Coordinates of N, CA and C in Angstrom, one line a residue:
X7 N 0.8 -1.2 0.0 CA 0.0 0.0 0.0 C 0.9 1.2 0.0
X8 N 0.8 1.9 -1.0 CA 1.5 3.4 -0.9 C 1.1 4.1 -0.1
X9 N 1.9 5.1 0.7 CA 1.9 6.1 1.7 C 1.9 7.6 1.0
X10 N 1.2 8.5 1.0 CA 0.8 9.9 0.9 C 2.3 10.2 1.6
X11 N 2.5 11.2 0.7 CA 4.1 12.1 1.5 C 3.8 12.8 2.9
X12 N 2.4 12.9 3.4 CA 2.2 13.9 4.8 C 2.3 12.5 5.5
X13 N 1.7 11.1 5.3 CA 1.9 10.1 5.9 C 3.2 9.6 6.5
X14 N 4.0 10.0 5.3 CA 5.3 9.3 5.7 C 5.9 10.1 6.4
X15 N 5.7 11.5 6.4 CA 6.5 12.2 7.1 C 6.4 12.6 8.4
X16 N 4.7 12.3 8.5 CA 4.6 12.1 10.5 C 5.1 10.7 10.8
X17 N 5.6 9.7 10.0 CA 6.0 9.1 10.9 C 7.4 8.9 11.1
X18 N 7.8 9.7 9.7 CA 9.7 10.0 10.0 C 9.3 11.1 11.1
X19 N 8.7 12.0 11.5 CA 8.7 12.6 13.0 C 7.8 12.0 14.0
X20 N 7.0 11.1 14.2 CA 7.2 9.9 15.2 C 8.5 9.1 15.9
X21 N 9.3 8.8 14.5 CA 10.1 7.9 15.4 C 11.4 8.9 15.5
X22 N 11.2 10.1 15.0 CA 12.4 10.6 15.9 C 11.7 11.8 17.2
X23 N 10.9 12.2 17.3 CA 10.3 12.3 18.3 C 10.1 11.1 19.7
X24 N 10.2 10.2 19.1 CA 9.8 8.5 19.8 C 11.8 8.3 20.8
X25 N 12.8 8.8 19.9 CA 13.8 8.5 20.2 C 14.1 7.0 20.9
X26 N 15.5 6.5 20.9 CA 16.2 5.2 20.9 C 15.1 4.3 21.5
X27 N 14.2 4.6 22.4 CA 13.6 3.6 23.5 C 12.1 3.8 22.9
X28 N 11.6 4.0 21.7 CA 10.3 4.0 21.3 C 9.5 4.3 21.9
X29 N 10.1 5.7 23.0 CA 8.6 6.0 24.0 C 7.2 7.0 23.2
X30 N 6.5 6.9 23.9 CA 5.2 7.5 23.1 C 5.2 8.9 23.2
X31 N 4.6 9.5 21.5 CA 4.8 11.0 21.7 C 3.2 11.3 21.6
X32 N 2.8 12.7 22.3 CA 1.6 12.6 22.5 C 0.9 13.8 21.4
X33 N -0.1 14.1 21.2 CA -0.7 14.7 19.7 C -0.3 16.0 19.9
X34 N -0.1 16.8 20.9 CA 0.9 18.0 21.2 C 2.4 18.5 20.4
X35 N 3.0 17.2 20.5 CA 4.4 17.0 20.6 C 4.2 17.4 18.9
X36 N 3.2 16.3 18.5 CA 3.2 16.3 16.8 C 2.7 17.5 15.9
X37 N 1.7 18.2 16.8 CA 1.2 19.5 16.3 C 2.1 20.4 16.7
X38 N 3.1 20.5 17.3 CA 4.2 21.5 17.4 C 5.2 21.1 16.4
X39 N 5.2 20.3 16.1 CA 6.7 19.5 15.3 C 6.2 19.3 13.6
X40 N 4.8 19.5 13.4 CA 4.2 19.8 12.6 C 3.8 20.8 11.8
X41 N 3.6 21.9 13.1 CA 3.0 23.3 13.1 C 1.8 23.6 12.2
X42 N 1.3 21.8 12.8 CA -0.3 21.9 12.5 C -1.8 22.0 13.5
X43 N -2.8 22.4 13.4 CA -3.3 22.2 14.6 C -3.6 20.6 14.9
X44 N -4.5 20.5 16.4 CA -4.1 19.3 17.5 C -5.3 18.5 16.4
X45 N -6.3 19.1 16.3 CA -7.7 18.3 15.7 C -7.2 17.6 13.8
X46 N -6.4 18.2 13.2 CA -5.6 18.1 12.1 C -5.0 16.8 12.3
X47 N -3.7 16.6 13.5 CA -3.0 15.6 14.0 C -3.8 14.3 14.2
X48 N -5.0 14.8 14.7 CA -5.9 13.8 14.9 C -6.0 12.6 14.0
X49 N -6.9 13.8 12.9 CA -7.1 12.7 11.8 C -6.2 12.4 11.3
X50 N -5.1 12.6 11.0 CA -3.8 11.8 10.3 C -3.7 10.4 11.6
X51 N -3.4 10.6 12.8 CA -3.2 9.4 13.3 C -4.3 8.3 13.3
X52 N -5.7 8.7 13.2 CA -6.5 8.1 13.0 C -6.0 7.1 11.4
X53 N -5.9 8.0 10.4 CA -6.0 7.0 9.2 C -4.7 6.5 9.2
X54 N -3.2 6.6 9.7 CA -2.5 6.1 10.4 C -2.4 4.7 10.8
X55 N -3.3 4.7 11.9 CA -4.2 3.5 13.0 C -4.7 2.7 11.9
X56 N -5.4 3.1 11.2 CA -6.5 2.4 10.1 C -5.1 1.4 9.4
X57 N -4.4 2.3 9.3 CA -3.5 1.1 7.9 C -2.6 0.3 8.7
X58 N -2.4 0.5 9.9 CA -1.7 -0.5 10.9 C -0.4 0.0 11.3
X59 N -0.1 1.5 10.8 CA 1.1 2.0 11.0 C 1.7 2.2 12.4
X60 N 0.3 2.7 13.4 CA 0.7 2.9 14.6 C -0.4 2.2 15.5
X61 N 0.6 2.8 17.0 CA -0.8 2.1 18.2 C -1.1 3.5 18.6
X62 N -2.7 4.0 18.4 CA -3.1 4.7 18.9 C -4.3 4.5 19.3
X63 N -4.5 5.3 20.7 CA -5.6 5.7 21.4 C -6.0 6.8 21.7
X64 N -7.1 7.1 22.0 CA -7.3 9.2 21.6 C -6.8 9.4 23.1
X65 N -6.2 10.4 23.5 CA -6.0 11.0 24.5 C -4.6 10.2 25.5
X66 N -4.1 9.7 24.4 CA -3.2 8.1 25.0 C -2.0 9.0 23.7
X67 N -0.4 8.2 24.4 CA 0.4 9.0 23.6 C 0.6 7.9 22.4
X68 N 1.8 7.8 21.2 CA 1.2 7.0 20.0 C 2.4 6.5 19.9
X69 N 2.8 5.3 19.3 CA 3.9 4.5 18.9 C 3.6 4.0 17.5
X70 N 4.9 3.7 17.0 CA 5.3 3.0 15.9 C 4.9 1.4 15.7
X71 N 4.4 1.1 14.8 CA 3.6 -0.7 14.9 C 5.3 -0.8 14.1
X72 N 5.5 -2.3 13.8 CA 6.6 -2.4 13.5 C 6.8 -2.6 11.8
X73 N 5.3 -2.3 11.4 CA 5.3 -1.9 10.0 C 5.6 -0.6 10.1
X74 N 5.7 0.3 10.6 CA 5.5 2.2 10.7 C 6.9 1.9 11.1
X75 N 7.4 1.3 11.3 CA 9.1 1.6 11.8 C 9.8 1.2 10.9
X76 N 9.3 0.4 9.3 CA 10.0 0.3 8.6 C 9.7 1.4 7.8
X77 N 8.3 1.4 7.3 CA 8.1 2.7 6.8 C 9.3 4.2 7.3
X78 N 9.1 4.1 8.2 CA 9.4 5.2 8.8 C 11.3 5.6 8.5
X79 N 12.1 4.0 8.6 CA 13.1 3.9 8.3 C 13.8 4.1 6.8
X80 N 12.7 3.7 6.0 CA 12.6 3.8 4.7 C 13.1 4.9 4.3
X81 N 11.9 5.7 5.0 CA 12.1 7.6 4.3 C 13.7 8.0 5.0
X82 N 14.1 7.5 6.1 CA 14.9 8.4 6.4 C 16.3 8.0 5.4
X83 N 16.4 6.5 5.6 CA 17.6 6.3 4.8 C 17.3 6.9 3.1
X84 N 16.8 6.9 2.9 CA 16.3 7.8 1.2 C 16.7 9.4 1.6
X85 N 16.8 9.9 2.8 CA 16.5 11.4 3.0 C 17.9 11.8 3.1
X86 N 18.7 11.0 4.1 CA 20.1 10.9 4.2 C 20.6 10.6 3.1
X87 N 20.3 9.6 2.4 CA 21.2 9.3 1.2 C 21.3 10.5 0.0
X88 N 20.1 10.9 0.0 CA 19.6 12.2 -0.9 C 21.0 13.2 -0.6
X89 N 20.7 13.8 0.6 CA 21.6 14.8 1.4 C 23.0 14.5 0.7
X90 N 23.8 13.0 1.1 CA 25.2 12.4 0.7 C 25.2 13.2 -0.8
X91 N 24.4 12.4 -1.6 CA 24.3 12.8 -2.9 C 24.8 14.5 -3.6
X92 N 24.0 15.5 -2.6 CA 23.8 16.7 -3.0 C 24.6 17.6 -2.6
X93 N 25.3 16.8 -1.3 CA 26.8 17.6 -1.3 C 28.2 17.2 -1.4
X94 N 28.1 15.8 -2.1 CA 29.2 15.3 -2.3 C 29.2 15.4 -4.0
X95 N 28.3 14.6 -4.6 CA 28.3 14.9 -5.8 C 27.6 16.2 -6.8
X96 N 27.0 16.7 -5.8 CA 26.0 18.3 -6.8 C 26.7 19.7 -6.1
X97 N 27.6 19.2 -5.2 CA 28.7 20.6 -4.6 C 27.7 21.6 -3.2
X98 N 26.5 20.7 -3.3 CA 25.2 21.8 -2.4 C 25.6 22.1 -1.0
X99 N 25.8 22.7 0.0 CA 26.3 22.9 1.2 C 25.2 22.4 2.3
X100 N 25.8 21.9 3.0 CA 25.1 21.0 4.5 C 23.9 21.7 4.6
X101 N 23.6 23.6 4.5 CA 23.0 24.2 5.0 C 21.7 24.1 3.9
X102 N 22.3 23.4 2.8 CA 21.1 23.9 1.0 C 20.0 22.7 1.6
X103 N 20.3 21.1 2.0 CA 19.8 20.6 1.1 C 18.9 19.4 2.1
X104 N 18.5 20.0 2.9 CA 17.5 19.1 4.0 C 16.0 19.5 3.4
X105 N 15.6 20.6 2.6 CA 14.3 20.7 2.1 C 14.5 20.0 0.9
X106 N 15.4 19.8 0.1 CA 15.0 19.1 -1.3 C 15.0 17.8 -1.2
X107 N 16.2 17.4 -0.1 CA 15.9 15.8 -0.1 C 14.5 15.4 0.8
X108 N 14.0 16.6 1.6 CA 12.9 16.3 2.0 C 11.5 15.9 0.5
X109 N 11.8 16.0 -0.4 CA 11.1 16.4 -1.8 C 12.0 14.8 -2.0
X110 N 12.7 14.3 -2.6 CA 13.3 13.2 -3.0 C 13.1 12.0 -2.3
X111 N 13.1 11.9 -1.2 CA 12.9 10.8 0.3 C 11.6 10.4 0.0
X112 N 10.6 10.7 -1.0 CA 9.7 10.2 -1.0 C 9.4 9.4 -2.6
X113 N 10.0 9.5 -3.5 CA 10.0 8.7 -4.4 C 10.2 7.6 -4.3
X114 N 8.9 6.5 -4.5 CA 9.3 5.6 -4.0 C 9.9 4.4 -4.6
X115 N 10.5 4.3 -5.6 CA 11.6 3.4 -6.5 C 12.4 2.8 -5.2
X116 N 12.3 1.5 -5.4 CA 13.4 1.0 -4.1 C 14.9 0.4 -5.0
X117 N 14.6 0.3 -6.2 CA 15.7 0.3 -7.1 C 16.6 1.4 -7.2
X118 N 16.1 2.3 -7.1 CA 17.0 3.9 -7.4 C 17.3 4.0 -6.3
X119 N 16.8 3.6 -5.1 CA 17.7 4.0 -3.5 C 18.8 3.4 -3.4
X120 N 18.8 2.2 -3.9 CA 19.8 0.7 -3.6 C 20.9 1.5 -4.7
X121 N 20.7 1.3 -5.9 CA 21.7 2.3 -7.3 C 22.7 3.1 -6.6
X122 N 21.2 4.0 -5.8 CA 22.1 5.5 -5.0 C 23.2 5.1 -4.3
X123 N 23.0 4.1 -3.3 CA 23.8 3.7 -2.4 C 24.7 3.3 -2.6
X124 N 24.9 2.3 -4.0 CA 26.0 2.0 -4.7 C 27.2 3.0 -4.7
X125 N 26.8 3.4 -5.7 CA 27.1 4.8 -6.3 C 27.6 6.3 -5.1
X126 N 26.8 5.9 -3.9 CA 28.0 6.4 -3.3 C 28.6 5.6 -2.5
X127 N 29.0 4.2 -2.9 CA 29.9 3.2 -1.7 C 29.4 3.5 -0.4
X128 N 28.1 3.3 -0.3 CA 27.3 2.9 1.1 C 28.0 3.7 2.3
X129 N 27.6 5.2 2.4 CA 28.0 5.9 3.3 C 27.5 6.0 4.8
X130 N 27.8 5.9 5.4 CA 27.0 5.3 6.9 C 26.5 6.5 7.5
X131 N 26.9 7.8 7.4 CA 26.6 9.2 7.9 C 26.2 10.4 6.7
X132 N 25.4 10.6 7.4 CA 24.9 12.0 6.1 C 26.1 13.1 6.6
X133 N 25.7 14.1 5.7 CA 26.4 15.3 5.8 C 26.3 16.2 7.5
X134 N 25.4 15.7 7.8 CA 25.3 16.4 9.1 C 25.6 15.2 10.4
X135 N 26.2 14.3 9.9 CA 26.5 13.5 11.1 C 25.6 12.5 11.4
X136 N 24.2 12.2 10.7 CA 23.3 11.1 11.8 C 23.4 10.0 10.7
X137 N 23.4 9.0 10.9 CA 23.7 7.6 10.9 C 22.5 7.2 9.6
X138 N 22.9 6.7 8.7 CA 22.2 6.6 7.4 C 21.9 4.7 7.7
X139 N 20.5 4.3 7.7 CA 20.1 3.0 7.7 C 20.7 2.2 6.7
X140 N 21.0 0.7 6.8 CA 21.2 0.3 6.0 C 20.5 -0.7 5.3
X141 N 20.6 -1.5 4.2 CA 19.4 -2.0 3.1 C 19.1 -2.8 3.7
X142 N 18.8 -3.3 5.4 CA 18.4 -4.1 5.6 C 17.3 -3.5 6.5
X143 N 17.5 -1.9 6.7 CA 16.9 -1.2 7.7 C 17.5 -1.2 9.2
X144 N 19.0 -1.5 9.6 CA 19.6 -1.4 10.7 C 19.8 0.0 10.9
X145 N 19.4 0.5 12.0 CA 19.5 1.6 12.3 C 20.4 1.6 13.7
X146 N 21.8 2.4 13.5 CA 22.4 1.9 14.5 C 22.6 3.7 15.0
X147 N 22.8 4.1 16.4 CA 22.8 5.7 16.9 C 24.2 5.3 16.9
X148 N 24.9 6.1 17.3 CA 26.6 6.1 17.6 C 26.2 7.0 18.7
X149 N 27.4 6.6 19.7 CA 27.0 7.2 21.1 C 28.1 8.2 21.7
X150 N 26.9 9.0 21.2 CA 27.7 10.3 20.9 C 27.0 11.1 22.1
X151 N 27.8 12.7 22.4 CA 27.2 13.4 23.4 C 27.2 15.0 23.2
X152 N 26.7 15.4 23.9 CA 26.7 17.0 23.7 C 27.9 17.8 24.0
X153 N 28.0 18.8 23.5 CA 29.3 19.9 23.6 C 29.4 20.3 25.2
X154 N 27.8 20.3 25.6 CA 27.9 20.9 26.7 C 28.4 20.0 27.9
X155 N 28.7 18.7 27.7 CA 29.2 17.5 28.7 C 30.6 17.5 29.0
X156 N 31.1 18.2 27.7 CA 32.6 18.7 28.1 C 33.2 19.3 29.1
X157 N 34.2 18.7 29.7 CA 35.2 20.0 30.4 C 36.4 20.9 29.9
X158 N 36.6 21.5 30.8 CA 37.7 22.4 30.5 C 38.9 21.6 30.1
X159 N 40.0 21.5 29.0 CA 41.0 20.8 29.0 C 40.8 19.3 27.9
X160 N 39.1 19.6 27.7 CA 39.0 18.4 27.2 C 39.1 18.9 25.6
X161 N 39.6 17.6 24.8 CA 39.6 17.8 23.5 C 38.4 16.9 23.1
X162 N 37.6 17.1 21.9 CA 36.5 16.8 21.2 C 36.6 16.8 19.8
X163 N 36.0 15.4 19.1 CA 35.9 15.7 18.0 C 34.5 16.2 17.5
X164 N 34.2 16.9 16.4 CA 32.4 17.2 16.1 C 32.5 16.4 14.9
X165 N 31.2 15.8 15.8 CA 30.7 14.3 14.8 C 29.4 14.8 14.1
X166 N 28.4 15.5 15.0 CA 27.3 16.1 14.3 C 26.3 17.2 14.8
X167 N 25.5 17.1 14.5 CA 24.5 18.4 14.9 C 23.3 18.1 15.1
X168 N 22.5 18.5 16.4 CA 21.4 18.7 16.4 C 20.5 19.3 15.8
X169 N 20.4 20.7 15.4 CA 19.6 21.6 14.6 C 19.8 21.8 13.2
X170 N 19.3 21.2 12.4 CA 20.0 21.5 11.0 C 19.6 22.6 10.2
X171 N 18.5 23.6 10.9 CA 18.2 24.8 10.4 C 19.3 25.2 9.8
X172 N 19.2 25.8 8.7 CA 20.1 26.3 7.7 C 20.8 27.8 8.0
X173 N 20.5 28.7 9.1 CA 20.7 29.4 9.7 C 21.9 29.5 11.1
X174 N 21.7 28.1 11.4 CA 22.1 27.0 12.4 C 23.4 27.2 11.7
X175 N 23.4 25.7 10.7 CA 24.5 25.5 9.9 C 25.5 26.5 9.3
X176 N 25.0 27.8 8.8 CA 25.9 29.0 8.3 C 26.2 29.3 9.5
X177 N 26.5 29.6 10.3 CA 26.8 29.8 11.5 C 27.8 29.4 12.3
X178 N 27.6 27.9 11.8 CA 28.9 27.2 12.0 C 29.8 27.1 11.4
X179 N 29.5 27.6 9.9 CA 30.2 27.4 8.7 C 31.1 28.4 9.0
X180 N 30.6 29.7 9.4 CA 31.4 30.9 10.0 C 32.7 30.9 10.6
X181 N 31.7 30.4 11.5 CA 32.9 30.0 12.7 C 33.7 29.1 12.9
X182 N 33.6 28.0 11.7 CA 35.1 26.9 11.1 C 34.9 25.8 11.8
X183 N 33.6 25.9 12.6 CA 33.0 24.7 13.4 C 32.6 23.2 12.2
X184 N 33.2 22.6 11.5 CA 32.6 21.5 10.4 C 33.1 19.8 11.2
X185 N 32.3 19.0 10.8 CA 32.0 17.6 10.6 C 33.7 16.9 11.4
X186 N 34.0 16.7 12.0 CA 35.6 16.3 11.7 C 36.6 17.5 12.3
X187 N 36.0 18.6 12.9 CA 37.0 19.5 13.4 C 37.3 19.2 15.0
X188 N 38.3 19.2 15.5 CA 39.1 19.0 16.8 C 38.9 20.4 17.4
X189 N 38.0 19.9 18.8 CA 37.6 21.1 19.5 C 38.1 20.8 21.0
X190 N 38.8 22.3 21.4 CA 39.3 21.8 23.1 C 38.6 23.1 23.7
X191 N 37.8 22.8 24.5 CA 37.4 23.8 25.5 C 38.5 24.2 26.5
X192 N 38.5 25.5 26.4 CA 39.2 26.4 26.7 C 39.3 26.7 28.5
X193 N 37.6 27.0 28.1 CA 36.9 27.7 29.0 C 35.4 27.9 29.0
X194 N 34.5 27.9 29.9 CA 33.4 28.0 30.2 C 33.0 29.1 31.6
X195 N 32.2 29.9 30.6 CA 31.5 30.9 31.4 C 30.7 30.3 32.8
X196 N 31.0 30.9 33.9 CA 29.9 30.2 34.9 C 28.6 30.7 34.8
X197 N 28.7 32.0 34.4 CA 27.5 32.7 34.2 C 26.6 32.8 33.4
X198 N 26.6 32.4 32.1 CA 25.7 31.9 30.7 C 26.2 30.9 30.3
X199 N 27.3 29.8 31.1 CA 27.5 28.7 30.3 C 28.3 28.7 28.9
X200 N 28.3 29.8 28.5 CA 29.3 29.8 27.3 C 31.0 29.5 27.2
X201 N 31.3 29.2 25.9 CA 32.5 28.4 26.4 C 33.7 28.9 25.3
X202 N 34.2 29.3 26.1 CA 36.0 29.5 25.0 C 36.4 28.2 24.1
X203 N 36.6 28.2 22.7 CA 36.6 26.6 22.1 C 37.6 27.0 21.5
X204 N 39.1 26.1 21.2 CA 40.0 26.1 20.1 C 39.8 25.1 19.4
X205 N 39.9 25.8 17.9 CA 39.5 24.4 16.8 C 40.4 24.4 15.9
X206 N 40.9 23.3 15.8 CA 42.0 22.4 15.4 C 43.3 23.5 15.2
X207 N 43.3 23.6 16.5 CA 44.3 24.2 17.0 C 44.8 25.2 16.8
X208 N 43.6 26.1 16.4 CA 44.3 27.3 15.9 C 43.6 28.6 16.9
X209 N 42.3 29.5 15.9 CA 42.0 30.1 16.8 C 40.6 29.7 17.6
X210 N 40.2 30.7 18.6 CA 40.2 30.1 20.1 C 38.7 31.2 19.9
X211 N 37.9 30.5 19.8 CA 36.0 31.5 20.0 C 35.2 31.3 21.2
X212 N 34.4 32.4 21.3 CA 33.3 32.0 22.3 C 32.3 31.3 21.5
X213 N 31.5 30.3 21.8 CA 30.4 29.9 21.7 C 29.6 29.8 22.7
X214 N 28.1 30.2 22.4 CA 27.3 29.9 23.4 C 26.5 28.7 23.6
X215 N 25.8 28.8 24.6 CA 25.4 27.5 25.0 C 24.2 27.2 24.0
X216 N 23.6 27.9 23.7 CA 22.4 27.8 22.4 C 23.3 26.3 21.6
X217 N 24.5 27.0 20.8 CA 25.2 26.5 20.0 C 25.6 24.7 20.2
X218 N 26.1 25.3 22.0 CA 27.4 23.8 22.3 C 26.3 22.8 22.7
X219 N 24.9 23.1 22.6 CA 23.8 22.5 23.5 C 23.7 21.4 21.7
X220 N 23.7 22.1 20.8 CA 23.2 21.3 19.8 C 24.2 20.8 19.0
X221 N 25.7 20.6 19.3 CA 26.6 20.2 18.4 C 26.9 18.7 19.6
X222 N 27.1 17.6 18.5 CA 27.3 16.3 18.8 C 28.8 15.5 18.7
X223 N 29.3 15.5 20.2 CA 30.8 15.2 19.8 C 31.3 13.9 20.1
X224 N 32.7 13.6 20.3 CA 33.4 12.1 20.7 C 34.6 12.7 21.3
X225 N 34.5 11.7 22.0 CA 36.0 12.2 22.4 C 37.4 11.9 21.7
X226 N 38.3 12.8 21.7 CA 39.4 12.6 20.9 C 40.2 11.5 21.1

């Protein structure tokens, strides 16, 4: 049964709303993350429910059936792969190209995803860092942590990003903050939390906590 693109895409935001432990998100969560109204959210999970994608109950928060979590895996590995595509081979910057593959991620050829994958020698991370499924639908997180977990003295590598607003990303692009850059906190403000960062060893910025709250590191 084909899935409508608004279908598929509440439930690529189910299950990352749902996060590692498949807890339930409630019609709130999804009308925010939608920026549709709550009675709207409704009926999508209703016809949802109807096709077996989820477990819902009205006034009860909603989960993924374990058909909805392939669905759901589907779009994302197509969405990531898309991304790989458009800035390795079309030159597009991290910051271009999360709306168009949002437009691509739904074509549903499962031949041309598999091709894709080829063709870029099966890349395990998108451009922003999160972990691209594989043709079997393994979805594995990498255990990764926030900027802000760091101490003083510590070195860090940036693995990825939480916010991918395109605003976000020029931002960082600014500030020489990318994918693979070697970051040693300096220093941290006691007062707003912001933090003195040297990146790959050169020069030495403030960032604030807005920023270090959404960048995803490892340790060096």
């Amino acid at each position: 049964m084909q899935n409508s693109f608004t279908e598929e895409n509440y439930l690529k935001i189910i299950h990352s709303l749902s996060g590692r432990d498949g807890a339930e998100v409630s019609t709130n969560a999804l009308a925010e993350s939608t920026a549709t109204r709550a009675a709207s959210v409704t009926d999508m999970l209703r016809k949802l429910a109807e096709k077996g994608l989820i477990n819902y109950k009205k006034y009860q928060g909603v989960t993924l059936t374990e058909l909805g979590e392939k669905v759901a895996i589907k779009v994302i590995r197509k969405h990531r792969l898309w991304e790989v595509f458009l800035v390795e081979k079309l030159g597009f910057g991290w910051d271009e190209v999360h709306d168009i593959a949002e437009e691509l991620e739904h074509i549903p050829s499962e031949i041309l995803v598999e091709r894709l994958d080829i063709f870029l020698e099966h890349p395990r991370f998108d451009p922003h860092g999160d972990p691209i499924p594989d043709s079997k639908g393994n979805l594995t997180e990498p255990d990764y942590r926030i900027l802000t977990d760091a101490q003083v003295g510590e070195k860090v590598l940036m693995m990825g990003v939480l916010d991918h607003a395109p605003s976000f990303l020029q931002h960082l692009d600014r500030s020489g903050i990318t994918l693979g850059a070697v970051l040693e906190i300096k220093e941290i403000n006691e007062y707003d939390k912001s933090a003195s960062v040297q990146i790959n060893g050169g020069p030495t910025l403030f960032i604030s906590l807005e920023v270090s709250k959404n960048l995803l590191v490892q340790r060096r």
